[in-house]
Coordinates of C-alpha atoms and ligand atoms in Angstrom, one line a residue:
X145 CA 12.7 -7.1 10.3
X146 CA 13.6 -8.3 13.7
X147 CA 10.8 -9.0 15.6
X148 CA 11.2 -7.1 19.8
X149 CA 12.5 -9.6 22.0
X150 CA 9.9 -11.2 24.5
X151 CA 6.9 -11.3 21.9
X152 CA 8.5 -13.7 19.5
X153 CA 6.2 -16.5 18.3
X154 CA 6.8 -19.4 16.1
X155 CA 10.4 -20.8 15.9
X156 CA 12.9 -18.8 13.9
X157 CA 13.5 -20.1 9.8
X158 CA 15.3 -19.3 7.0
X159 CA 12.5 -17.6 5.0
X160 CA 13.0 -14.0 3.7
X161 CA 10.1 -11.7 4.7
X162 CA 9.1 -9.0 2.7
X163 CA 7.4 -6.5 4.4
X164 CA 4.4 -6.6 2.1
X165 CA 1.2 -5.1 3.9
X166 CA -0.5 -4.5 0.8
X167 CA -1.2 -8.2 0.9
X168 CA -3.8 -7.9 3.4
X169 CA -6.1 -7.2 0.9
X170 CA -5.8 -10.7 -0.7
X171 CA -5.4 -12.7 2.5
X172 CA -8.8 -11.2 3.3
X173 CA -10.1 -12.8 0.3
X174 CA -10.8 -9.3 -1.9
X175 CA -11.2 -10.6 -5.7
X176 CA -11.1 -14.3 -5.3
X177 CA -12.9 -16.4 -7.8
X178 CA -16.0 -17.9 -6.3
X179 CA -15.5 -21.3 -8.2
X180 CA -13.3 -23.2 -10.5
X181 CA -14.8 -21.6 -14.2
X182 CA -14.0 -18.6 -16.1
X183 CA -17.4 -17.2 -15.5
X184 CA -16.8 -17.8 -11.7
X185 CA -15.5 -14.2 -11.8
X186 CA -12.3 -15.3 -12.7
X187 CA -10.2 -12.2 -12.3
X188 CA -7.6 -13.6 -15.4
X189 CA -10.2 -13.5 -17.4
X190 CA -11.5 -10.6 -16.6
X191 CA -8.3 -8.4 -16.3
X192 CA -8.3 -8.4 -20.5
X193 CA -11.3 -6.7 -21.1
X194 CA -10.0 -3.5 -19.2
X195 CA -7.7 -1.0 -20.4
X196 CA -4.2 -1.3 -20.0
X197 CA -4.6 1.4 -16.9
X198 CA -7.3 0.0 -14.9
X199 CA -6.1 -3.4 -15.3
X200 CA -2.7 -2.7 -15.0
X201 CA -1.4 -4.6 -18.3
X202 CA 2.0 -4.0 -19.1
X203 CA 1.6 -5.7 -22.5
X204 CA -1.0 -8.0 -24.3
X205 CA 0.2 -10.9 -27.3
X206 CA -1.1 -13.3 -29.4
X207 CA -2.0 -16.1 -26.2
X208 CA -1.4 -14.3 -23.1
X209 CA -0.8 -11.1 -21.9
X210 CA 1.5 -9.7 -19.0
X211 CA -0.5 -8.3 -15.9
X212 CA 0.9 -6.5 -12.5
X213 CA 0.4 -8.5 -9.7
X214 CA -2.3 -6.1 -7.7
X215 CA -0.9 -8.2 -4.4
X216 CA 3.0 -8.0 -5.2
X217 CA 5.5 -10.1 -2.9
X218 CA 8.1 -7.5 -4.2
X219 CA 7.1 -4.1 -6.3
X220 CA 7.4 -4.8 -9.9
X221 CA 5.6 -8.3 -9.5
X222 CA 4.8 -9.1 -12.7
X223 CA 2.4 -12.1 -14.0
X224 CA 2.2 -14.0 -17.6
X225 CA -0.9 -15.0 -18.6
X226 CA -2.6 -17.1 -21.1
X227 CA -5.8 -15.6 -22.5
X228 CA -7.4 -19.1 -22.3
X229 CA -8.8 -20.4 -18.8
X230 CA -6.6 -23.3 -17.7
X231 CA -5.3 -24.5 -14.7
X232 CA -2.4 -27.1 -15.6
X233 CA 0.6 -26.2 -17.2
X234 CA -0.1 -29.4 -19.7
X235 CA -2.9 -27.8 -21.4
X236 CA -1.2 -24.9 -23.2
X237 CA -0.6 -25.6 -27.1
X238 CA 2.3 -25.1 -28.4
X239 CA 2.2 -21.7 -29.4
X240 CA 0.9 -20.2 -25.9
X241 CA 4.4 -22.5 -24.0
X242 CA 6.7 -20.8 -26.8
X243 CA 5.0 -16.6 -26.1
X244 CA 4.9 -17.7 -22.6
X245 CA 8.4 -18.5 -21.8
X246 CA 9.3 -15.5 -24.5
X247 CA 6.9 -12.8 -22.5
X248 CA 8.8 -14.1 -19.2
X249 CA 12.1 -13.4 -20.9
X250 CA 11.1 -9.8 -21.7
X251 CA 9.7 -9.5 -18.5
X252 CA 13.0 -10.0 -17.1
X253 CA 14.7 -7.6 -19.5
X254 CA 12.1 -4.7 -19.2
X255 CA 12.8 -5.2 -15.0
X256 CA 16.6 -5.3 -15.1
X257 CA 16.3 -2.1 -17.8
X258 CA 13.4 -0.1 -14.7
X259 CA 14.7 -1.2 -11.9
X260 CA 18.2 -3.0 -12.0
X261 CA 17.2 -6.6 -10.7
X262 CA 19.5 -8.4 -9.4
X263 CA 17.9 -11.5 -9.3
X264 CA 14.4 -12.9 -10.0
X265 CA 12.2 -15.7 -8.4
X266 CA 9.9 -17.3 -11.9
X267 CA 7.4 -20.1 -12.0
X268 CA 3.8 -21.6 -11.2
X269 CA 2.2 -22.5 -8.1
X270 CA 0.1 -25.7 -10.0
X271 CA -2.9 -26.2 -7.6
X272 CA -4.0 -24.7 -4.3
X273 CA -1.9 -27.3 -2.4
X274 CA 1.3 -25.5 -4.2
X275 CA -0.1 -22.5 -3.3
X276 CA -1.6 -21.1 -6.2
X277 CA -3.6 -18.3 -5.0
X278 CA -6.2 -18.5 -8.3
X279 CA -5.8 -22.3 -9.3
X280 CA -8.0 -22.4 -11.8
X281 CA -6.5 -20.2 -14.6
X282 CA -2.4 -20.5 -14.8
X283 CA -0.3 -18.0 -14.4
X284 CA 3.8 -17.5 -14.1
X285 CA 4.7 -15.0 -11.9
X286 CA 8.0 -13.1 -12.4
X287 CA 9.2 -11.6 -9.0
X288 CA 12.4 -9.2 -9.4
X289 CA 14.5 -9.1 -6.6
X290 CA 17.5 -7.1 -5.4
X291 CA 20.1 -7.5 -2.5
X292 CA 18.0 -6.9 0.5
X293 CA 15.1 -6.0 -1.8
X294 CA 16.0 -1.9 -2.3
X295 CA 13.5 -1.9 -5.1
X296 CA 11.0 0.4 -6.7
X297 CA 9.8 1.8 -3.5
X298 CA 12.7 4.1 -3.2
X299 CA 13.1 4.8 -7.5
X300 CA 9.4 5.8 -7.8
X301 CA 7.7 5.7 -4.6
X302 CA 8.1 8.2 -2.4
X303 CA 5.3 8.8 0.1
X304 CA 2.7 7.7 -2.5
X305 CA -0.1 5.6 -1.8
X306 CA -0.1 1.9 -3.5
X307 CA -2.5 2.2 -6.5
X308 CA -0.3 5.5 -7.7
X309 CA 2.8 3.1 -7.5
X310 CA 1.2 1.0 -9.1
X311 CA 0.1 2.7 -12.0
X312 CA 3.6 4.5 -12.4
X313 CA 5.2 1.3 -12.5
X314 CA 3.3 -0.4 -15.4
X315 CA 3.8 2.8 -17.1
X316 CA 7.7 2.9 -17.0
X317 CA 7.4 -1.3 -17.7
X318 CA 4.8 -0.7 -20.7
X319 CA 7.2 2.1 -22.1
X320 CA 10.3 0.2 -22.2
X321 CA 9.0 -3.5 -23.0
X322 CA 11.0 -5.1 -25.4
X323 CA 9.3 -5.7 -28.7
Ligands
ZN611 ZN1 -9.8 -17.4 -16.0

């Protein structure tokens, strides 16, 4: 969205903006781990031991489980996660690389099936310096997108207030994730 002329600031790029203002919550700092462990209130380790509805989990396997992201860059922002508290990408086994990259593959199907993706932006901040926003336990995000990002906002949300798009959303994922 074009900015009015005469209170520009910065010097014009090439980024894409979203107009995201739900993510004021987590530039604030709401539900940041206070240090590096799991029992640092590491929300990834948490998230599991809700229910699917209060936690927002799409689906849960073997080694990680798939999550909403409660801060989306685009709605349907999903996240894969490993049960196991890691940071680096070199530290899953085996198993957890192969359900992983699988879970991100029927992440992508269950979004083009909801919501007709068009396109999707996948992968791992690795560290804070990347940009992770919770470096201490990995997680792959899996961001649909569509031309000019139309998304879900228009399919399912309406006037409704975030949380309720939120929780309609990992119900239409949940109910059509490929097994
Ligand atoms: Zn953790």
């Amino acid at each position: 969205m074009a900015e009015p002329a005469g209170v520009r600031v910065g010097v014009a790029d090439e980024l894409e903006r979203l107009w995201t203002p739900h993510r004021m919550a987590y530039i604030q700092g709401e539900n940041k781990p206070t240090g590096p462990g799991a029992g640092d209130g590491c929300p990834f380790c948490a998230i599991p031991a809700e229910s699917d509805e209060v936690g927002l989990v799409v689906t849960r396997g073997e080694y990680v489980y798939v999550v909403l992201n409660l801060y989306p860059y685009n709605s349907g922002h999903l996240m894969v996660v490993p049960y196991r508290h890691v940071a680096d990408y070199t530290e899953l086994g085996a198993a957890e690389t192969v359900e992983l990259a699988e879970q991100t593959k029927r992440a992508m199907t269950a979004l083009r099936t909801a919501s007709a993706a068009q396109g999707f932006n996948i992968g791992m901040n690795q560290g804070s310096v990347a940009g992770a926003g919770i470096a201490a336990h990995l997680h792959q995000h899996v961001v649909p997108r569509w031309g000019g990002d139309v998304n879900f906002m228009p399919v399912v949300g309406h006037t409704k207030v975030l949380p309720q798009l939120l929780a309609e959303t990992r119900k239409m994922l949940a109910d059509l994730w490929p097994s």
